[in-house]
GROMACS .gro file of C-alpha atoms in nm:
model
  454
    1UNK     CA    1   1.025  -0.177  -4.608
    2UNK     CA    2   1.359  -0.246  -4.446
    3UNK     CA    3   1.414  -0.424  -4.134
    4UNK     CA    4   1.555  -0.115  -3.955
    5UNK     CA    5   1.248   0.087  -4.035
    6UNK     CA    6   1.027  -0.146  -3.827
    7UNK     CA    7   1.062  -0.075  -3.446
    8UNK     CA    8   0.818  -0.241  -3.238
    9UNK     CA    9   0.636   0.045  -3.057
   10UNK     CA   10   0.532   0.255  -3.351
   11UNK     CA   11   0.165   0.338  -3.439
   12UNK     CA   12   0.135   0.018  -3.646
   13UNK     CA   13   0.263  -0.182  -3.349
   14UNK     CA   14  -0.036  -0.057  -3.137
   15UNK     CA   15  -0.277  -0.277  -3.289
   16UNK     CA   16  -0.615  -0.274  -3.129
   17UNK     CA   17  -0.711  -0.608  -2.955
   18UNK     CA   18  -1.004  -0.496  -2.780
   19UNK     CA   19  -1.272  -0.243  -2.896
   20UNK     CA   20  -1.595  -0.136  -2.677
   21UNK     CA   21  -1.885   0.015  -2.880
   22UNK     CA   22  -2.159   0.194  -2.702
   23UNK     CA   23  -2.425   0.121  -2.962
   24UNK     CA   24  -2.688   0.330  -2.783
   25UNK     CA   25  -2.763   0.549  -2.497
   26UNK     CA   26  -3.104   0.422  -2.459
   27UNK     CA   27  -3.155   0.197  -2.142
   28UNK     CA   28  -3.458   0.031  -1.961
   29UNK     CA   29  -3.277   0.109  -1.632
   30UNK     CA   30  -3.127   0.391  -1.464
   31UNK     CA   31  -2.812   0.275  -1.277
   32UNK     CA   32  -2.650   0.522  -1.029
   33UNK     CA   33  -2.298   0.471  -1.156
   34UNK     CA   34  -2.368   0.480  -1.545
   35UNK     CA   35  -2.073   0.673  -1.717
   36UNK     CA   36  -2.292   0.710  -2.024
   37UNK     CA   37  -2.568   0.866  -1.824
   38UNK     CA   38  -2.800   0.634  -2.015
   39UNK     CA   39  -3.174   0.623  -1.973
   40UNK     CA   40  -3.503   0.548  -2.107
   41UNK     CA   41  -3.576   0.667  -2.453
   42UNK     CA   42  -3.854   0.549  -2.682
   43UNK     CA   43  -3.670   0.599  -3.008
   44UNK     CA   44  -3.324   0.607  -3.113
   45UNK     CA   45  -3.132   0.922  -3.050
   46UNK     CA   46  -3.081   1.157  -3.349
   47UNK     CA   47  -2.701   1.136  -3.330
   48UNK     CA   48  -2.690   0.745  -3.296
   49UNK     CA   49  -2.475   0.568  -3.583
   50UNK     CA   50  -2.713   0.431  -3.816
   51UNK     CA   51  -2.710   0.064  -3.928
   52UNK     CA   52  -2.520   0.157  -4.254
   53UNK     CA   53  -2.269   0.362  -4.057
   54UNK     CA   54  -2.242   0.082  -3.800
   55UNK     CA   55  -2.160  -0.183  -4.065
   56UNK     CA   56  -1.908   0.027  -4.218
   57UNK     CA   57  -1.747   0.100  -3.873
   58UNK     CA   58  -1.727  -0.282  -3.814
   59UNK     CA   59  -1.558  -0.335  -4.142
   60UNK     CA   60  -1.299  -0.084  -4.053
   61UNK     CA   61  -1.238  -0.226  -3.727
   62UNK     CA   62  -1.187  -0.583  -3.865
   63UNK     CA   63  -0.949  -0.435  -4.127
   64UNK     CA   64  -0.741  -0.241  -3.855
   65UNK     CA   65  -0.768  -0.506  -3.591
   66UNK     CA   66  -0.816  -0.865  -3.742
   67UNK     CA   67  -0.944  -1.109  -3.481
   68UNK     CA   68  -1.005  -0.840  -3.229
   69UNK     CA   69  -1.265  -0.886  -2.946
   70UNK     CA   70  -1.557  -0.642  -2.997
   71UNK     CA   71  -1.773  -0.559  -2.695
   72UNK     CA   72  -2.130  -0.438  -2.801
   73UNK     CA   73  -2.280  -0.255  -2.509
   74UNK     CA   74  -2.500   0.060  -2.427
   75UNK     CA   75  -2.692   0.187  -2.257
   76UNK     CA   76  -2.869  -0.137  -2.326
   77UNK     CA   77  -2.769  -0.291  -2.661
   78UNK     CA   78  -3.075  -0.529  -2.676
   79UNK     CA   79  -3.286  -0.207  -2.721
   80UNK     CA   80  -3.119  -0.140  -3.056
   81UNK     CA   81  -3.343  -0.314  -3.315
   82UNK     CA   82  -3.053  -0.396  -3.548
   83UNK     CA   83  -2.811  -0.540  -3.278
   84UNK     CA   84  -2.853  -0.894  -3.401
   85UNK     CA   85  -2.759  -0.776  -3.755
   86UNK     CA   86  -2.447  -0.593  -3.625
   87UNK     CA   87  -2.330  -0.880  -3.412
   88UNK     CA   88  -2.364  -1.121  -3.707
   89UNK     CA   89  -2.188  -0.887  -3.944
   90UNK     CA   90  -1.902  -0.850  -3.697
   91UNK     CA   91  -1.879  -1.221  -3.633
   92UNK     CA   92  -1.871  -1.273  -4.010
   93UNK     CA   93  -1.580  -1.031  -4.041
   94UNK     CA   94  -1.378  -1.247  -3.798
   95UNK     CA   95  -1.425  -1.031  -3.479
   96UNK     CA   96  -1.481  -1.212  -3.150
   97UNK     CA   97  -1.798  -1.070  -3.049
   98UNK     CA   98  -1.947  -1.027  -2.689
   99UNK     CA   99  -2.239  -0.837  -2.545
  100UNK     CA  100  -2.250  -0.638  -2.225
  101UNK     CA  101  -2.618  -0.633  -2.094
  102UNK     CA  102  -2.822  -0.562  -1.783
  103UNK     CA  103  -2.994  -0.892  -1.893
  104UNK     CA  104  -3.344  -0.736  -1.832
  105UNK     CA  105  -3.450  -0.830  -2.182
  106UNK     CA  106  -3.240  -1.150  -2.238
  107UNK     CA  107  -3.488  -1.425  -2.250
  108UNK     CA  108  -3.469  -1.747  -2.455
  109UNK     CA  109  -3.556  -1.580  -2.789
  110UNK     CA  110  -3.291  -1.320  -2.757
  111UNK     CA  111  -3.028  -1.554  -2.626
  112UNK     CA  112  -3.097  -1.792  -2.929
  113UNK     CA  113  -3.072  -1.509  -3.170
  114UNK     CA  114  -2.746  -1.395  -3.013
  115UNK     CA  115  -2.603  -1.753  -3.042
  116UNK     CA  116  -2.720  -1.763  -3.406
  117UNK     CA  117  -2.560  -1.435  -3.497
  118UNK     CA  118  -2.213  -1.580  -3.374
  119UNK     CA  119  -2.196  -1.380  -3.033
  120UNK     CA  120  -1.947  -1.579  -2.821
  121UNK     CA  121  -2.073  -1.472  -2.479
  122UNK     CA  122  -2.253  -1.206  -2.278
  123UNK     CA  123  -2.135  -1.013  -1.964
  124UNK     CA  124  -2.434  -0.974  -1.723
  125UNK     CA  125  -2.433  -0.699  -1.462
  126UNK     CA  126  -2.489  -0.800  -1.096
  127UNK     CA  127  -2.411  -0.580  -0.813
  128UNK     CA  128  -2.550  -0.768  -0.494
  129UNK     CA  129  -2.670  -1.103  -0.366
  130UNK     CA  130  -2.980  -0.910  -0.235
  131UNK     CA  131  -3.259  -0.813  -0.480
  132UNK     CA  132  -3.302  -0.483  -0.299
  133UNK     CA  133  -2.943  -0.388  -0.318
  134UNK     CA  134  -2.926  -0.461  -0.694
  135UNK     CA  135  -3.249  -0.324  -0.780
  136UNK     CA  136  -3.217   0.006  -0.584
  137UNK     CA  137  -2.872   0.054  -0.759
  138UNK     CA  138  -3.021  -0.022  -1.083
  139UNK     CA  139  -3.345   0.182  -1.024
  140UNK     CA  140  -3.568  -0.082  -1.141
  141UNK     CA  141  -3.763  -0.342  -0.935
  142UNK     CA  142  -3.724  -0.711  -1.071
  143UNK     CA  143  -3.377  -0.626  -1.237
  144UNK     CA  144  -3.200  -0.851  -1.002
  145UNK     CA  145  -3.450  -1.141  -1.080
  146UNK     CA  146  -3.413  -1.092  -1.449
  147UNK     CA  147  -3.036  -1.098  -1.425
  148UNK     CA  148  -3.039  -1.432  -1.249
  149UNK     CA  149  -3.301  -1.585  -1.492
  150UNK     CA  150  -3.087  -1.466  -1.792
  151UNK     CA  151  -2.792  -1.661  -1.650
  152UNK     CA  152  -3.017  -1.985  -1.665
  153UNK     CA  153  -3.135  -1.890  -2.014
  154UNK     CA  154  -2.771  -1.875  -2.116
  155UNK     CA  155  -2.677  -2.204  -1.978
  156UNK     CA  156  -2.989  -2.358  -2.160
  157UNK     CA  157  -2.890  -2.194  -2.495
  158UNK     CA  158  -2.511  -2.279  -2.477
  159UNK     CA  159  -2.417  -1.921  -2.458
  160UNK     CA  160  -2.121  -1.843  -2.213
  161UNK     CA  161  -2.168  -1.561  -1.968
  162UNK     CA  162  -1.961  -1.361  -1.731
  163UNK     CA  163  -2.065  -1.182  -1.421
  164UNK     CA  164  -1.982  -0.812  -1.409
  165UNK     CA  165  -1.983  -0.646  -1.071
  166UNK     CA  166  -1.939  -0.250  -1.023
  167UNK     CA  167  -1.782  -0.191  -0.674
  168UNK     CA  168  -1.908   0.108  -0.469
  169UNK     CA  169  -1.914   0.194  -0.112
  170UNK     CA  170  -2.263   0.044  -0.098
  171UNK     CA  171  -2.145  -0.314  -0.215
  172UNK     CA  172  -1.784  -0.340  -0.155
  173UNK     CA  173  -1.835  -0.586   0.137
  174UNK     CA  174  -2.044  -0.811  -0.094
  175UNK     CA  175  -1.773  -0.899  -0.338
  176UNK     CA  176  -1.716  -1.242  -0.170
  177UNK     CA  177  -2.083  -1.335  -0.177
  178UNK     CA  178  -2.140  -1.196  -0.531
  179UNK     CA  179  -1.833  -1.411  -0.617
  180UNK     CA  180  -1.983  -1.720  -0.484
  181UNK     CA  181  -2.327  -1.666  -0.650
  182UNK     CA  182  -2.158  -1.614  -0.981
  183UNK     CA  183  -1.973  -1.950  -0.950
  184UNK     CA  184  -2.286  -2.115  -0.860
  185UNK     CA  185  -2.482  -1.989  -1.153
  186UNK     CA  186  -2.218  -2.123  -1.374
  187UNK     CA  187  -2.035  -1.800  -1.505
  188UNK     CA  188  -1.719  -1.849  -1.683
  189UNK     CA  189  -1.574  -1.533  -1.520
  190UNK     CA  190  -1.624  -1.286  -1.235
  191UNK     CA  191  -1.516  -0.937  -1.338
  192UNK     CA  192  -1.487  -0.684  -1.072
  193UNK     CA  193  -1.504  -0.323  -1.207
  194UNK     CA  194  -1.376  -0.027  -0.992
  195UNK     CA  195  -1.569   0.291  -1.033
  196UNK     CA  196  -1.421   0.592  -1.188
  197UNK     CA  197  -1.658   0.876  -1.105
  198UNK     CA  198  -1.763   1.004  -1.447
  199UNK     CA  199  -2.125   1.042  -1.611
  200UNK     CA  200  -2.398   0.977  -1.357
  201UNK     CA  201  -2.139   0.812  -1.139
  202UNK     CA  202  -2.006   1.158  -1.042
  203UNK     CA  203  -2.267   1.145  -0.765
  204UNK     CA  204  -2.138   0.847  -0.610
  205UNK     CA  205  -1.896   0.823  -0.339
  206UNK     CA  206  -1.596   0.606  -0.449
  207UNK     CA  207  -1.442   0.354  -0.223
  208UNK     CA  208  -1.138   0.473  -0.045
  209UNK     CA  209  -0.791   0.394  -0.162
  210UNK     CA  210  -0.750   0.172   0.136
  211UNK     CA  211  -1.062  -0.028   0.059
  212UNK     CA  212  -0.947  -0.048  -0.323
  213UNK     CA  213  -0.629  -0.186  -0.201
  214UNK     CA  214  -0.778  -0.451   0.033
  215UNK     CA  215  -1.031  -0.573  -0.244
  216UNK     CA  216  -0.759  -0.604  -0.500
  217UNK     CA  217  -0.539  -0.811  -0.230
  218UNK     CA  218  -0.843  -1.042  -0.165
  219UNK     CA  219  -0.891  -1.094  -0.544
  220UNK     CA  220  -0.508  -1.156  -0.593
  221UNK     CA  221  -0.520  -1.423  -0.310
  222UNK     CA  222  -0.774  -1.626  -0.527
  223UNK     CA  223  -0.495  -1.676  -0.789
  224UNK     CA  224  -0.718  -1.588  -1.080
  225UNK     CA  225  -0.986  -1.846  -1.028
  226UNK     CA  226  -1.252  -1.966  -0.785
  227UNK     CA  227  -1.402  -2.304  -0.843
  228UNK     CA  228  -1.306  -2.313  -1.202
  229UNK     CA  229  -1.432  -1.971  -1.267
  230UNK     CA  230  -1.176  -1.692  -1.367
  231UNK     CA  231  -1.190  -1.396  -1.134
  232UNK     CA  232  -1.050  -1.066  -1.269
  233UNK     CA  233  -1.019  -0.714  -1.151
  234UNK     CA  234  -1.102  -0.470  -1.430
  235UNK     CA  235  -0.988  -0.096  -1.458
  236UNK     CA  236  -0.769  -0.172  -1.182
  237UNK     CA  237  -0.407  -0.160  -1.301
  238UNK     CA  238  -0.259  -0.177  -0.938
  239UNK     CA  239  -0.344  -0.539  -0.928
  240UNK     CA  240  -0.007  -0.637  -1.103
  241UNK     CA  241   0.171  -0.441  -0.837
  242UNK     CA  242  -0.016  -0.586  -0.547
  243UNK     CA  243   0.014  -0.940  -0.689
  244UNK     CA  244   0.414  -0.896  -0.712
  245UNK     CA  245   0.446  -0.749  -0.387
  246UNK     CA  246   0.252  -1.042  -0.224
  247UNK     CA  247   0.396  -1.313  -0.419
  248UNK     CA  248   0.657  -1.235  -0.698
  249UNK     CA  249   0.611  -1.597  -0.843
  250UNK     CA  250   0.232  -1.568  -0.894
  251UNK     CA  251   0.210  -1.687  -1.250
  252UNK     CA  252  -0.147  -1.574  -1.329
  253UNK     CA  253  -0.007  -1.208  -1.329
  254UNK     CA  254   0.320  -1.267  -1.482
  255UNK     CA  255   0.208  -1.133  -1.826
  256UNK     CA  256   0.019  -0.848  -1.683
  257UNK     CA  257   0.089  -0.517  -1.875
  258UNK     CA  258  -0.012  -0.159  -1.800
  259UNK     CA  259  -0.358  -0.043  -1.892
  260UNK     CA  260  -0.411  -0.093  -2.256
  261UNK     CA  261  -0.640   0.210  -2.321
  262UNK     CA  262  -0.497   0.386  -2.634
  263UNK     CA  263  -0.233   0.121  -2.692
  264UNK     CA  264  -0.465  -0.191  -2.770
  265UNK     CA  265  -0.798  -0.059  -2.662
  266UNK     CA  266  -1.037   0.194  -2.730
  267UNK     CA  267  -1.414   0.292  -2.691
  268UNK     CA  268  -1.652   0.427  -2.944
  269UNK     CA  269  -1.966   0.625  -2.838
  270UNK     CA  270  -2.317   0.598  -2.997
  271UNK     CA  271  -2.255   0.896  -3.216
  272UNK     CA  272  -1.917   0.764  -3.325
  273UNK     CA  273  -1.653   0.955  -3.109
  274UNK     CA  274  -1.345   0.734  -3.029
  275UNK     CA  275  -1.215   0.774  -2.674
  276UNK     CA  276  -0.924   0.578  -2.518
  277UNK     CA  277  -1.166   0.433  -2.266
  278UNK     CA  278  -1.528   0.460  -2.151
  279UNK     CA  279  -1.413   0.655  -1.834
  280UNK     CA  280  -1.198   0.899  -2.022
  281UNK     CA  281  -1.399   1.158  -2.218
  282UNK     CA  282  -1.112   1.296  -2.425
  283UNK     CA  283  -1.199   1.237  -2.781
  284UNK     CA  284  -0.951   1.103  -3.033
  285UNK     CA  285  -1.156   1.155  -3.356
  286UNK     CA  286  -1.501   1.114  -3.491
  287UNK     CA  287  -1.616   0.810  -3.701
  288UNK     CA  288  -1.836   1.039  -3.929
  289UNK     CA  289  -1.544   1.255  -4.012
  290UNK     CA  290  -1.267   0.991  -4.075
  291UNK     CA  291  -1.227   0.612  -4.080
  292UNK     CA  292  -1.150   0.428  -3.765
  293UNK     CA  293  -0.817   0.332  -3.889
  294UNK     CA  294  -0.706   0.679  -3.953
  295UNK     CA  295  -0.798   0.794  -3.589
  296UNK     CA  296  -0.632   0.495  -3.455
  297UNK     CA  297  -0.318   0.543  -3.626
  298UNK     CA  298  -0.313   0.915  -3.659
  299UNK     CA  299  -0.456   1.071  -3.338
  300UNK     CA  300  -0.226   1.300  -3.136
  301UNK     CA  301  -0.414   1.201  -2.820
  302UNK     CA  302  -0.362   0.832  -2.856
  303UNK     CA  303  -0.002   0.894  -2.970
  304UNK     CA  304   0.057   1.111  -2.641
  305UNK     CA  305  -0.095   0.833  -2.417
  306UNK     CA  306   0.133   0.575  -2.590
  307UNK     CA  307   0.432   0.761  -2.526
  308UNK     CA  308   0.449   0.662  -2.173
  309UNK     CA  309   0.563   0.998  -2.030
  310UNK     CA  310   0.367   0.997  -1.718
  311UNK     CA  311   0.388   1.259  -1.451
  312UNK     CA  312   0.461   1.242  -1.085
  313UNK     CA  313   0.502   0.923  -0.906
  314UNK     CA  314   0.361   0.717  -1.201
  315UNK     CA  315   0.643   0.854  -1.413
  316UNK     CA  316   0.908   0.736  -1.163
  317UNK     CA  317   0.735   0.416  -1.041
  318UNK     CA  318   0.912   0.078  -1.082
  319UNK     CA  319   0.581  -0.087  -1.170
  320UNK     CA  320   0.525   0.145  -1.462
  321UNK     CA  321   0.537  -0.115  -1.731
  322UNK     CA  322   0.288  -0.335  -1.546
  323UNK     CA  323   0.064  -0.068  -1.400
  324UNK     CA  324   0.105   0.287  -1.513
  325UNK     CA  325  -0.187   0.389  -1.299
  326UNK     CA  326  -0.541   0.467  -1.428
  327UNK     CA  327  -0.541   0.750  -1.684
  328UNK     CA  328  -0.910   0.801  -1.636
  329UNK     CA  329  -0.878   0.849  -1.278
  330UNK     CA  330  -0.584   1.088  -1.321
  331UNK     CA  331  -0.806   1.289  -1.557
  332UNK     CA  332  -1.106   1.290  -1.337
  333UNK     CA  333  -0.889   1.428  -1.034
  334UNK     CA  334  -0.651   1.661  -1.219
  335UNK     CA  335  -0.779   1.719  -1.561
  336UNK     CA  336  -0.454   1.567  -1.689
  337UNK     CA  337  -0.459   1.202  -1.845
  338UNK     CA  338  -0.092   1.204  -1.819
  339UNK     CA  339  -0.071   1.300  -1.452
  340UNK     CA  340  -0.010   1.061  -1.164
  341UNK     CA  341  -0.291   0.836  -1.021
  342UNK     CA  342  -0.305   0.982  -0.674
  343UNK     CA  343  -0.542   0.701  -0.571
  344UNK     CA  344  -0.278   0.450  -0.573
  345UNK     CA  345  -0.105   0.400  -0.221
  346UNK     CA  346   0.228   0.288  -0.355
  347UNK     CA  347   0.517   0.534  -0.315
  348UNK     CA  348   0.816   0.455  -0.548
  349UNK     CA  349   1.147   0.453  -0.389
  350UNK     CA  350   1.268   0.777  -0.578
  351UNK     CA  351   0.949   0.938  -0.681
  352UNK     CA  352   0.986   1.253  -0.892
  353UNK     CA  353   0.720   1.479  -0.990
  354UNK     CA  354   0.810   1.579  -1.322
  355UNK     CA  355   0.663   1.458  -1.658
  356UNK     CA  356   0.857   1.197  -1.851
  357UNK     CA  357   1.086   1.103  -1.572
  358UNK     CA  358   1.150   0.748  -1.709
  359UNK     CA  359   1.406   0.694  -1.980
  360UNK     CA  360   1.254   0.510  -2.259
  361UNK     CA  361   1.385   0.152  -2.278
  362UNK     CA  362   1.556   0.062  -2.598
  363UNK     CA  363   1.317  -0.139  -2.807
  364UNK     CA  364   1.399  -0.432  -3.040
  365UNK     CA  365   1.353  -0.400  -3.417
  366UNK     CA  366   1.131  -0.642  -3.606
  367UNK     CA  367   1.215  -0.772  -3.954
  368UNK     CA  368   0.916  -0.798  -4.196
  369UNK     CA  369   0.931  -1.167  -4.190
  370UNK     CA  370   0.904  -1.175  -3.803
  371UNK     CA  371   0.610  -0.936  -3.840
  372UNK     CA  372   0.430  -1.164  -4.068
  373UNK     CA  373   0.483  -1.463  -3.844
  374UNK     CA  374   0.364  -1.260  -3.538
  375UNK     CA  375   0.061  -1.160  -3.725
  376UNK     CA  376  -0.084  -1.501  -3.738
  377UNK     CA  377  -0.133  -1.512  -3.374
  378UNK     CA  378  -0.500  -1.469  -3.262
  379UNK     CA  379  -0.578  -1.099  -3.195
  380UNK     CA  380  -0.681  -1.125  -2.849
  381UNK     CA  381  -0.345  -1.293  -2.736
  382UNK     CA  382  -0.121  -1.072  -2.953
  383UNK     CA  383  -0.016  -0.824  -2.664
  384UNK     CA  384   0.088  -1.126  -2.447
  385UNK     CA  385   0.272  -1.285  -2.744
  386UNK     CA  386   0.450  -0.965  -2.845
  387UNK     CA  387   0.574  -0.904  -2.477
  388UNK     CA  388   0.688  -1.259  -2.461
  389UNK     CA  389   0.893  -1.238  -2.771
  390UNK     CA  390   1.055  -0.911  -2.693
  391UNK     CA  391   1.129  -1.040  -2.348
  392UNK     CA  392   1.287  -1.352  -2.512
  393UNK     CA  393   1.493  -1.111  -2.738
  394UNK     CA  394   1.635  -0.899  -2.468
  395UNK     CA  395   1.729  -1.211  -2.256
  396UNK     CA  396   1.914  -1.346  -2.533
  397UNK     CA  397   2.067  -1.016  -2.657
  398UNK     CA  398   1.878  -1.004  -2.983
  399UNK     CA  399   1.843  -0.632  -3.084
  400UNK     CA  400   1.678  -0.759  -3.415
  401UNK     CA  401   1.376  -0.989  -3.408
  402UNK     CA  402   1.380  -1.226  -3.690
  403UNK     CA  403   1.160  -1.515  -3.776
  404UNK     CA  404   1.404  -1.744  -3.596
  405UNK     CA  405   1.379  -1.537  -3.278
  406UNK     CA  406   1.007  -1.561  -3.295
  407UNK     CA  407   1.021  -1.941  -3.336
  408UNK     CA  408   1.266  -1.957  -3.044
  409UNK     CA  409   1.046  -1.751  -2.829
  410UNK     CA  410   0.737  -1.961  -2.911
  411UNK     CA  411   0.917  -2.270  -2.766
  412UNK     CA  412   0.881  -2.126  -2.415
  413UNK     CA  413   0.513  -2.000  -2.452
  414UNK     CA  414   0.175  -2.137  -2.375
  415UNK     CA  415  -0.016  -1.990  -2.643
  416UNK     CA  416  -0.295  -2.130  -2.873
  417UNK     CA  417  -0.125  -2.288  -3.187
  418UNK     CA  418  -0.193  -2.124  -3.501
  419UNK     CA  419  -0.338  -2.260  -3.821
  420UNK     CA  420  -0.190  -2.181  -4.171
  421UNK     CA  421  -0.439  -1.905  -4.206
  422UNK     CA  422  -0.370  -1.744  -3.875
  423UNK     CA  423  -0.657  -1.874  -3.675
  424UNK     CA  424  -0.650  -2.111  -3.385
  425UNK     CA  425  -0.580  -2.484  -3.440
  426UNK     CA  426  -0.922  -2.631  -3.328
  427UNK     CA  427  -0.770  -2.982  -3.278
  428UNK     CA  428  -0.531  -2.900  -3.002
  429UNK     CA  429  -0.586  -2.539  -2.873
  430UNK     CA  430  -0.635  -2.491  -2.500
  431UNK     CA  431  -0.889  -2.223  -2.609
  432UNK     CA  432  -1.083  -2.445  -2.834
  433UNK     CA  433  -1.396  -2.390  -2.612
  434UNK     CA  434  -1.365  -2.019  -2.645
  435UNK     CA  435  -1.329  -2.033  -3.023
  436UNK     CA  436  -1.604  -2.281  -3.101
  437UNK     CA  437  -1.884  -2.105  -3.258
  438UNK     CA  438  -2.194  -2.035  -3.032
  439UNK     CA  439  -2.427  -2.164  -3.307
  440UNK     CA  440  -2.251  -2.503  -3.305
  441UNK     CA  441  -2.259  -2.525  -2.921
  442UNK     CA  442  -2.629  -2.449  -2.919
  443UNK     CA  443  -2.700  -2.695  -3.168
  444UNK     CA  444  -2.519  -2.954  -2.978
  445UNK     CA  445  -2.698  -2.856  -2.654
  446UNK     CA  446  -3.035  -2.898  -2.826
  447UNK     CA  447  -2.936  -3.245  -2.965
  448UNK     CA  448  -2.834  -3.348  -2.616
  449UNK     CA  449  -3.166  -3.245  -2.471
  450UNK     CA  450  -3.357  -3.423  -2.751
  451UNK     CA  451  -3.176  -3.728  -2.691
  452UNK     CA  452  -3.258  -3.719  -2.310
  453UNK     CA  453  -3.627  -3.659  -2.389
  454UNK     CA  454  -3.617  -3.949  -2.643
   0.00000   0.00000   0.00000
């Protein structure tokens, strides 16, 4: 293939770096905000992907997105009997596997099995510092206590965990206190998710745009961390705009890009439907009808979302490249996922209300050698690496990105060093802890405890 045939933003350039798979609709809780409308079921649903289909899907994902992060969630993924087999297969194929759970079933045995399977960490839902607040929201007494106990279990087993908080009108004022609790329990990250009213969540009153803005502003003030714990706003593209307005030099958000749904992220439902994100029900394709790679590269829906031709004020906004609005919220409010996100309070200087208002920027062209060099970067940092390389090329007036341009750009980046095989260099990588196998960390923890007992 010639160099001139390799523009950056083609379907091939949109490699998936993050995939969320809802492995089941079954759940032992009945959370008020659930976008899946998941609930108690004694047996697998008839349309749930089988183990064989799941293993084949994982192979496809690993081929299309080598090194991508895979989130296994539900429903409650620990209700699926083959979850450990699926996790282990994904890890063996080189995917970075994490589990999203309500933690009710996450005892010592399950945590050890996850660690042994190669799972790198778990996300534990926690929505209040009060047992009644969390339990009422999750519709099961004792779920708050189980979540906190699971955090202690993870620490004992050497399994890193993050705390996930879903913000609603009922708990928005508790964000600071849940943040402190997550830090005190030893969470590696605190993720604040902002509700998009889909699924069972349609019956919940969303926080107001003003509360949304205030909450994001308070998170921005933390500068991305709190007592050594990462703090992140999820499903909240406005955070980059708010950060730049409050402090243009805030380095933690300098690499922020618009929502990666359809460009580098997608969701797979229990029956194998592929959607741009969990909150956007538009279907790009079905795993049972065609391989994941064909859907990812050939879907007209995904291609349209990648075009960037947004309507209304989002199409005219100066923060389009770093925000772009929430496509799921636009769809929920208008039925058009390319419409403006009217929940955003920002008004662009010259807002127009047509579709495709922004003229596409001229994109650099990559040589094949440069592409090969870029492919060595770990999957979960590639979007940041690509953005830095293209920014470097523009600043130095390089319309053709060669291997030399890639090397020049790398000189100014703080990214994990790469091994000859394209993995992380374990001897010097700042992400070494994140890439050390869970099994090894668990073994070290056990050896340390045995040494103390001796």
